[in-house]
Tab-separated table of C-alpha atoms and ligand atoms in Angstrom:
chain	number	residue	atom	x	y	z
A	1	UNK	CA	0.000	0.000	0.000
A	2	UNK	CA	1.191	3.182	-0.673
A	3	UNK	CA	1.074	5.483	2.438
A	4	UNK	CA	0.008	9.189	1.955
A	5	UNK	CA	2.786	11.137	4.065
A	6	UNK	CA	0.712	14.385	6.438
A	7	UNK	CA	2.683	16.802	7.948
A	8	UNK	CA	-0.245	18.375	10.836
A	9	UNK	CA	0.276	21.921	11.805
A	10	UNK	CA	-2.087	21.864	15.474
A	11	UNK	CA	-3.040	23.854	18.389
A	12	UNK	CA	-4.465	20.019	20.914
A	13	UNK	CA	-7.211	20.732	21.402
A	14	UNK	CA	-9.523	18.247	21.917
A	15	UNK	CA	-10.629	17.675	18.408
A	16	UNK	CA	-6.726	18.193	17.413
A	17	UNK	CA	-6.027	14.976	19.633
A	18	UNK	CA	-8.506	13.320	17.681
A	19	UNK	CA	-7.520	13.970	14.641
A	20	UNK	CA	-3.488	12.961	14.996
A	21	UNK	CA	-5.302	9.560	16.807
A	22	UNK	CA	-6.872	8.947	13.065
A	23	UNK	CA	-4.125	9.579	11.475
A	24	UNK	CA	-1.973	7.194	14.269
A	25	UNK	CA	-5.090	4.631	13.329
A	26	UNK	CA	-4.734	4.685	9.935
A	27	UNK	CA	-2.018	2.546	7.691
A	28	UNK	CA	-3.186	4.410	4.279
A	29	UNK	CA	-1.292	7.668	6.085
A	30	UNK	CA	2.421	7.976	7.055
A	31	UNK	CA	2.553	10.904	9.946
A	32	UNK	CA	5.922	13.029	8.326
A	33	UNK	CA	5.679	15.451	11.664
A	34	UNK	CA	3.335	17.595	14.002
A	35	UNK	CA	4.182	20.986	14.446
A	36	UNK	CA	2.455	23.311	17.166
A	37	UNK	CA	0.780	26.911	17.088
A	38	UNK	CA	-0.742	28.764	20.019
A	39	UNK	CA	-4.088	28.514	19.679
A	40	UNK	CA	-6.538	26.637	21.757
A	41	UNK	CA	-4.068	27.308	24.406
A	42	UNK	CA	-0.806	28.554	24.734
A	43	UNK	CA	1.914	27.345	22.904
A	44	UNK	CA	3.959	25.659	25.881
A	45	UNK	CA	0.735	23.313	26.623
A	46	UNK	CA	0.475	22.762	22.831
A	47	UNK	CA	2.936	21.103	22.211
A	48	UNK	CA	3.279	19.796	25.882
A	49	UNK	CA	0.060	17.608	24.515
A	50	UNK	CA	1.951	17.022	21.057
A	51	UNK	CA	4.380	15.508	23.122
A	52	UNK	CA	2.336	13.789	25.547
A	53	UNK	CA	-0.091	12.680	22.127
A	54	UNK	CA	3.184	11.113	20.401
A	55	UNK	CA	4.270	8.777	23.342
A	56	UNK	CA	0.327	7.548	24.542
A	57	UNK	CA	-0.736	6.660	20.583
A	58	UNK	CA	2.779	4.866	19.856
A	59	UNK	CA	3.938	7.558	17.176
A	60	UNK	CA	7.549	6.206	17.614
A	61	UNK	CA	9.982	9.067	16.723
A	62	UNK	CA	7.785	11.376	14.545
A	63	UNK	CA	9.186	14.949	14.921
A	64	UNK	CA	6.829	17.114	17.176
A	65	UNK	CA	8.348	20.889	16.215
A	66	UNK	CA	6.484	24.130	18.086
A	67	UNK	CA	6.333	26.918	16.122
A	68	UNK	CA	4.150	30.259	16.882
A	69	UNK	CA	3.262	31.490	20.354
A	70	UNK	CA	1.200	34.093	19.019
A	71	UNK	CA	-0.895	35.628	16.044
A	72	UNK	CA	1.346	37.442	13.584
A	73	UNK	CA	0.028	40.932	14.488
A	74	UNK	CA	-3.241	40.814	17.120
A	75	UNK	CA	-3.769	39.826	20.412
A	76	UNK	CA	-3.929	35.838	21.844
A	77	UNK	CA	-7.258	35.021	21.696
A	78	UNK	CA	-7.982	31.166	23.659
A	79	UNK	CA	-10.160	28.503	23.411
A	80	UNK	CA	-9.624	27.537	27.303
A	81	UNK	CA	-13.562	27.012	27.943
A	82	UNK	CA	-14.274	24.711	25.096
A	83	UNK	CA	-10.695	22.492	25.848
A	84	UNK	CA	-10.415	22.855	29.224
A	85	UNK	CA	-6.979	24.344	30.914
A	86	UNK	CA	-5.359	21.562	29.766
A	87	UNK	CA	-6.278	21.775	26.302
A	88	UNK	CA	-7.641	18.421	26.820
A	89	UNK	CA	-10.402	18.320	28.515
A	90	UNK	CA	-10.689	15.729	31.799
A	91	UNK	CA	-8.299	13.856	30.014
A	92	UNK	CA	-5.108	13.226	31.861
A	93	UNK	CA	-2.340	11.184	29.690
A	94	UNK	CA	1.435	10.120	31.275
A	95	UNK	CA	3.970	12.897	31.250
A	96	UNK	CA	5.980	12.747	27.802
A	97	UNK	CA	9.109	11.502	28.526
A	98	UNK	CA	10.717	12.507	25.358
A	99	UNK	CA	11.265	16.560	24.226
A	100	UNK	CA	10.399	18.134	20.985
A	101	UNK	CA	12.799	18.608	18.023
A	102	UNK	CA	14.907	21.902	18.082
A	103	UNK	CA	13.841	24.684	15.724
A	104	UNK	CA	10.540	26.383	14.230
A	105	UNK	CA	7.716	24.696	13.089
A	106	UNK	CA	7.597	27.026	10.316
A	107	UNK	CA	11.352	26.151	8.773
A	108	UNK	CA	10.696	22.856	9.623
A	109	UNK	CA	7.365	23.062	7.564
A	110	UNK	CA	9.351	24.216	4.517
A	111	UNK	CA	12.387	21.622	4.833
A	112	UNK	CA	10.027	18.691	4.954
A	113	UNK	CA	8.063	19.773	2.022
A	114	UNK	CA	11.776	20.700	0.138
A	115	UNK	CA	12.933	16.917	0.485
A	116	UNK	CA	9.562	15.467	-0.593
A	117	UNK	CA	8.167	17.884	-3.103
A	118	UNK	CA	4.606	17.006	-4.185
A	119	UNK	CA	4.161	14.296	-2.178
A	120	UNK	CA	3.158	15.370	1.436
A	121	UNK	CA	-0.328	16.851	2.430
A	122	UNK	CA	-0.286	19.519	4.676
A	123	UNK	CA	-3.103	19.682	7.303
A	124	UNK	CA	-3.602	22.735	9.315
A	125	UNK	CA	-5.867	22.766	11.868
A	126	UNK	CA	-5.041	25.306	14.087
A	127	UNK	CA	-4.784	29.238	13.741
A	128	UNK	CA	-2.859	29.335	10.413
A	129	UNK	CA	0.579	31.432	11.989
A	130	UNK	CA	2.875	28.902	11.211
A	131	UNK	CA	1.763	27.976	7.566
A	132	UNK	CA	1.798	31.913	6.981
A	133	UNK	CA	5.136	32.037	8.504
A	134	UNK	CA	6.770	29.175	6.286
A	135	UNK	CA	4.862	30.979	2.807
A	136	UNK	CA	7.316	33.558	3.844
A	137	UNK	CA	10.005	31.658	4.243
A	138	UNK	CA	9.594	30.236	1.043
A	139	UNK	CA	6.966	30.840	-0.908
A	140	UNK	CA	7.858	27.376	-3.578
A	141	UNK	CA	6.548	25.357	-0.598
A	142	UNK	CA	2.837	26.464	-2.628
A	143	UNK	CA	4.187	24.345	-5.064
A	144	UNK	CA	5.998	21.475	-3.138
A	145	UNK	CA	3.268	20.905	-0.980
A	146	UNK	CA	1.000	17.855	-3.063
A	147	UNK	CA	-2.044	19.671	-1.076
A	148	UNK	CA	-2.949	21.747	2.091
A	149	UNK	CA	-6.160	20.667	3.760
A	150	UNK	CA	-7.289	23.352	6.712
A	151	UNK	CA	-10.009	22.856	9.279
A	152	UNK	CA	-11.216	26.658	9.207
A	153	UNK	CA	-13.451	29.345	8.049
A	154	UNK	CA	-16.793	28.690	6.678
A	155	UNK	CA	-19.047	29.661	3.984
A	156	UNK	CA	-21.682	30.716	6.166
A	157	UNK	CA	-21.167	31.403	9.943
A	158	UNK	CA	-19.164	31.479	12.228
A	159	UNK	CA	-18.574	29.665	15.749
A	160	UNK	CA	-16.648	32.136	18.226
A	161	UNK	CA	-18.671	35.071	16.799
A	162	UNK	CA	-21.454	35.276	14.314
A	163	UNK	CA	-18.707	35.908	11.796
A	164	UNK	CA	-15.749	34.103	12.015
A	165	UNK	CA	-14.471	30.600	13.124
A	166	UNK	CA	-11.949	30.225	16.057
A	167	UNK	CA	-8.700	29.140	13.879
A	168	UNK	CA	-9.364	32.169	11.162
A	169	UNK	CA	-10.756	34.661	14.013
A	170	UNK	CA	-7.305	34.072	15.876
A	171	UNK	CA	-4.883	35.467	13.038
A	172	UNK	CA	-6.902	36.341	10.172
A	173	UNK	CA	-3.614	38.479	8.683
A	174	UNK	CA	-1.871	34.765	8.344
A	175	UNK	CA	-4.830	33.565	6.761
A	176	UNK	CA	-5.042	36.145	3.938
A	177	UNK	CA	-1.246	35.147	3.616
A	178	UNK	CA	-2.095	31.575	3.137
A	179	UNK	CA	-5.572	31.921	1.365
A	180	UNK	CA	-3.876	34.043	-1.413
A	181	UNK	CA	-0.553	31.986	-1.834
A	182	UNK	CA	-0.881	30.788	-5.040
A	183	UNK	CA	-1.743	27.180	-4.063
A	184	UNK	CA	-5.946	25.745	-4.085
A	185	UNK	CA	-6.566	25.975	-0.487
A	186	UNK	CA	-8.884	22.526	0.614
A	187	UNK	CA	-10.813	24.597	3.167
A	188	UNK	CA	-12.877	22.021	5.474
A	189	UNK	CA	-15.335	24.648	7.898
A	190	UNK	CA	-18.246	24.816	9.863
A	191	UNK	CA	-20.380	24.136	6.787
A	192	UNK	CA	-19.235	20.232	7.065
A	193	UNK	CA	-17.339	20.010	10.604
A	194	UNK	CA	-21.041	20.508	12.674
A	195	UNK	CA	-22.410	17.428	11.150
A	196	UNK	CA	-19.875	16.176	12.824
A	197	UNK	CA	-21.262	14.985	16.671
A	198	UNK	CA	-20.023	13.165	18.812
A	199	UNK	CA	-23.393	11.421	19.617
A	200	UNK	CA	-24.625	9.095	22.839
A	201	UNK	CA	-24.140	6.545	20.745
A	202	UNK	CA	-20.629	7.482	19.269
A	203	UNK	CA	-19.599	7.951	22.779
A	204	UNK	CA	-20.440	4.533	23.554
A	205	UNK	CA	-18.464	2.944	20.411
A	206	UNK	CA	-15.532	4.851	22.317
A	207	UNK	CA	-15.800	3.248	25.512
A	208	UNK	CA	-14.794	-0.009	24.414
A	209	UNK	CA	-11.186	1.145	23.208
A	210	UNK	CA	-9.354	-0.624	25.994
A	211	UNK	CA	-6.106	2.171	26.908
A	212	UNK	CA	-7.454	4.478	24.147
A	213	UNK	CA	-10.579	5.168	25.312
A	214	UNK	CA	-8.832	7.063	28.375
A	215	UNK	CA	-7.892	9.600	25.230
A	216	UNK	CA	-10.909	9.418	23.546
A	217	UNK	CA	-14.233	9.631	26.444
A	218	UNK	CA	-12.627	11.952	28.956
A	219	UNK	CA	-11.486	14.376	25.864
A	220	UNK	CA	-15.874	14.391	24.009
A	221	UNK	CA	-17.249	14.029	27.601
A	222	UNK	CA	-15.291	17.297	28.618
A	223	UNK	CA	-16.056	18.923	24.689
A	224	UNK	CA	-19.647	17.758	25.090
A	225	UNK	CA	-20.500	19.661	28.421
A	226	UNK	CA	-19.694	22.722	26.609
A	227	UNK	CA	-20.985	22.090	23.773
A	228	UNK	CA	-24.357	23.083	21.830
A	229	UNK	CA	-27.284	20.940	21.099
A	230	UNK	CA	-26.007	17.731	19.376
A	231	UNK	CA	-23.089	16.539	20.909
A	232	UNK	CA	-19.979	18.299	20.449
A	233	UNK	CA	-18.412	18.149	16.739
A	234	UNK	CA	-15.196	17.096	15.964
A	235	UNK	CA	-13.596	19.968	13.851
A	236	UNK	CA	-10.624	18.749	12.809
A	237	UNK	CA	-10.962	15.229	12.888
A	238	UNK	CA	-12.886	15.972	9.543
A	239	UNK	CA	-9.600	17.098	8.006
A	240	UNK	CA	-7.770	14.168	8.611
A	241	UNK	CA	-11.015	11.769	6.937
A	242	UNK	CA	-10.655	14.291	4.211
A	243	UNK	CA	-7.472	13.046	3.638
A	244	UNK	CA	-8.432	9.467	4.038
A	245	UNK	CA	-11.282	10.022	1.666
A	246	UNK	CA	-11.344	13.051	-0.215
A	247	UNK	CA	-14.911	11.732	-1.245
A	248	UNK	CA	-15.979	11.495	1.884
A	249	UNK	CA	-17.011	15.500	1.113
A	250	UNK	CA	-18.068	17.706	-1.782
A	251	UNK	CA	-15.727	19.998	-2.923
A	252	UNK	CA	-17.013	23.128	-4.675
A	253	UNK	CA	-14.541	25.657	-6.153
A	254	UNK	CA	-14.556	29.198	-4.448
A	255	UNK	CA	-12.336	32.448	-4.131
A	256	UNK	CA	-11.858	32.640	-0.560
A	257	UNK	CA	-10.929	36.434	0.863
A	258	UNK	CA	-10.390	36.783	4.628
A	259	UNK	CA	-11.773	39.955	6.371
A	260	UNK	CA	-8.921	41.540	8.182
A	261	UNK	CA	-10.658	44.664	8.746
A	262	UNK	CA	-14.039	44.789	9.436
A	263	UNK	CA	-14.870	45.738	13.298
A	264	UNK	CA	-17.615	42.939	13.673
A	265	UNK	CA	-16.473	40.827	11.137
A	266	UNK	CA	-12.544	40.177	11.604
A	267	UNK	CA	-11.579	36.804	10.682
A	268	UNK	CA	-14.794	36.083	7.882
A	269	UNK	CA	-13.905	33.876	5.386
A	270	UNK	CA	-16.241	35.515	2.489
A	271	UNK	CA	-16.225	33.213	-0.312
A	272	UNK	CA	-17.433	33.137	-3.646
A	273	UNK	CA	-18.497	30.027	-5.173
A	274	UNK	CA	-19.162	32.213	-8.169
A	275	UNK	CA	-15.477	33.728	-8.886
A	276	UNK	CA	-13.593	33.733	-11.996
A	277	UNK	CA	-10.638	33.017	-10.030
A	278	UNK	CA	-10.852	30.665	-7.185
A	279	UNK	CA	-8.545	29.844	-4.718
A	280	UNK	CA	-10.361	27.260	-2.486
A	281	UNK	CA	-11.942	24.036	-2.915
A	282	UNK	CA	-14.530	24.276	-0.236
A	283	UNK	CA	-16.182	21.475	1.555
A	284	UNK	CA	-19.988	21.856	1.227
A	285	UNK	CA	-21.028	18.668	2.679
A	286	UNK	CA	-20.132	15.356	4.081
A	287	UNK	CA	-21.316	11.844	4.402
A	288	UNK	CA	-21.565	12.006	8.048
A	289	UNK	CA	-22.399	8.229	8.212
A	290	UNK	CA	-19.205	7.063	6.334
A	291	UNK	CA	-17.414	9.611	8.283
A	292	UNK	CA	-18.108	7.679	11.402
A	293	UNK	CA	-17.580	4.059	9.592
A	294	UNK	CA	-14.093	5.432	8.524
A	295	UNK	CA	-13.517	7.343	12.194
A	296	UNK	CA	-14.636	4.459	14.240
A	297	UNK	CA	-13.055	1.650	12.393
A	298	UNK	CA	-9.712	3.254	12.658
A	299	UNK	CA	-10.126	3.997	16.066
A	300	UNK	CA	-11.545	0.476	16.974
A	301	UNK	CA	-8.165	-0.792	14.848
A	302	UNK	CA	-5.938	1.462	16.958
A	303	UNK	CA	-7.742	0.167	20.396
A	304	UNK	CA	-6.545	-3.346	19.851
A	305	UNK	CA	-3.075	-2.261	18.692
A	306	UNK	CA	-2.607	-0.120	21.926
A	307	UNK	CA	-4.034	-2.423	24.301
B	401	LIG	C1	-11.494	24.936	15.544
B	401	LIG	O1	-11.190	25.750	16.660
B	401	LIG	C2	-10.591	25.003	17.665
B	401	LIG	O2	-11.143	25.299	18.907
B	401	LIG	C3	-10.723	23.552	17.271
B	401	LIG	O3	-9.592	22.811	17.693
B	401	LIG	C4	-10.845	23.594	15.785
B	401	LIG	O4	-9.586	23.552	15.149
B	401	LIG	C5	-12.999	24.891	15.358
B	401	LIG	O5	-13.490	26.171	15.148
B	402	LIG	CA1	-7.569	22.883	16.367
C-alpha cells in the first residue's frame, strides 16, 4: 500500500487529539511530523500535549516541532472554555518523557516539504501562523506541498462570533497570507465540521477502546459539556477523513478572501463560489455516516493495537 505522508500543523485541542489519533489509526497515512501553534491554548501546553499525544498513541519518533506562540500581528485570543486548561479536557495522559525537536515549526514546515516535493499533504488545523510564517520563508513550498487541507473558516457562519471561526478569528492576517498563496486551499469549515457529533451513541463505540478510550471519552465528555445541542463536533478530525477520503465530502470551487478589517467581522472567510478566479476548494457537505464508519473503524483498529 502506498502510504500518503501528512505533515499536521495543530493547536491540541480536543478535536486536534482526535484527529493525529486517526491519522496514528490509519495505515493508508504515514505521519511526516506535528508541528504546534498557540491557539486553543498557549503554545507551551500545545505542544506539551503534542508531546504527551506522540508517546500515549505509539507515534515512535515522529518529529513534534512548536512553532508560533502568538498571532502574527493581534492579540492571543484562547479557546480555554471549550478544551479545558489543559487543552484536553478531563483527560489526563502520562507525562511525555521525550522533548520536541529543536527549531521552528515554520522552517521545519518548509524543509520537509523541500525533500519530498509534491508528495506530502499539509493539514492545518489550528490558527494558520505557522503555515503563513513558512509561505514567507519560502513561498515554492505552494508548489511542493501535493495539497494543504485546513479545518477553518466557513461559507456561512461562524462559531466564536457570528462571523468568524476560532482558527481564522485568531490570526486572520496569516490567513489572507495563506488563502492568497498561489496554491488551491482545501478549506474544510463549519459548513461540514457541525455534522460532525459526537453522539450518545458514538460515545459509547468509544468506551470499548481498551487504553485508548482514556484519550478518547474523557477528551468528548469534557467537549460535550460545553458544547451546543447535538453533541460536540469534531472539527478537525474531519480534516484528517478528508485526507483518508477526499470523497468522503463535496468539494465546490470558491475564491476565498479573509476579512482583516471589518470591526464585527474580523476573521470572515467571504467566499465566492461564483469567482472567476478561485482559490479554495470548499467542503460543502459530508457523508456524516461514512465519516463515522471510517472514524470508528480506525479507532476500533488502533484500540486493539494499543491495548
Ligand atoms: C477549531 O477551533 C478550535 O477550537 C478547534 O480545535 C478547531 O480547530 C474549530 O473552530
Ligand atoms: Ca484545532
Amino acid at each position: 500500500m502506498t502510504r500518503t505522508p501528512v505533515l499536521i500543523d495543530c493547536d491540541p485541542g480536543i478535536d486536534d487529539a482526535l484527529a493525529i489519533a486517526l491519522a496514528a489509526a490509519s495505515p493508508e497515512l504515514e505521519l511526516a511530523g506535528i508541528t504546534t501553534v498557540a491557539g486553543n491554548v498557549g503554545l507551551a501546553q500545545t505542544t506539551a500535549n503534542a508531546l504527551a499525544l506522540r508517546e500515549f498513541l505509539d507515534l515512535g519518533d515522529v518529529p513534534v516541532v512548536p512553532g508560533c506562540g502568538r498571532p502574527l500581528l493581534r492579540d492571543r485570543i484562547h479557546a480555554v472554555r471549550v478544551h479545558g486548561a489543559s487543552g484536553l479536557g478531563d483527560a489526563v495522559l502520562p507525562a511525555p518523557l521525550r522533548a520536541a525537536t529543536e527549531g521552528h515549526a515554520a522552517e521545519f514546515i518548509v524543509s520537509t516539504l523541500r525533500e519530498r516535493p509534491g508528495e506530502i499533504v499539509l493539514v492545518a488545523v489550528g490558527p494558520l501562523t505557522n503555515v503563513a510564517l513558512a509561505v514567507r520563508l519560502e513561498p515554492r513550498i505552494v508548489e511542493w506541498a501535493r495539497q494543504l487541507v485546513i479545518m477553518g473558516g466557513s461559507s456561512t457562519r461562524g462559531n466564536h462570533n457570528p462571523a468568524a471561526e476560532f482558527n481564522i478569528l485568531t490570526d486572520p492576517e496569516a490567513a489572507a497570507i495563506v488563502f492568497t498563496a498561489g496554491w488551491t486551499v482545501r478549506m474544510v469549515g463549519l459548513d461540514v465540521t457541525l455534522t460532525a457529533r459526537v453522539t450518545p451513541q458514538v460515545l459509547d463505540r468509544m468506551r470499548v477502546l481498551g487504553r485508548l478510550s482514556d484519550l478518547l471519552v474523557p477528551c468528548c465528555e469534557y467537549y460535550g459539556a460545553v458544547a451546543a445541542e447535538g453533541g460536540p463536533a469534531l472539527h478537525d478530525t474531519c480534516a484528517v477523513a478528508s485526507v483518508l477520503e477526499p470523497s468522503l465530502l463535496t468539494w465546490e470551487p470558491a475564491r476565498v478572501e479573509v476579512e482583516t478589517f471589518g470591526r464585527y467581522t474580523a476573521g470572515m472567510t467571504v467566499t465566492d463560489f461564483r469567482a472567476p478566479r478561485p482559490n479554495a476548494e470548499v467542503a460543502t457537505s459530508m457523508d456524516v455516516r461514512r465519516f463515522w464508519e471510517i472514524v470508528l473503524g480506525a479507532y476500533s483498529r488502533l484500540g486493539s493495537r494499543l491495548g
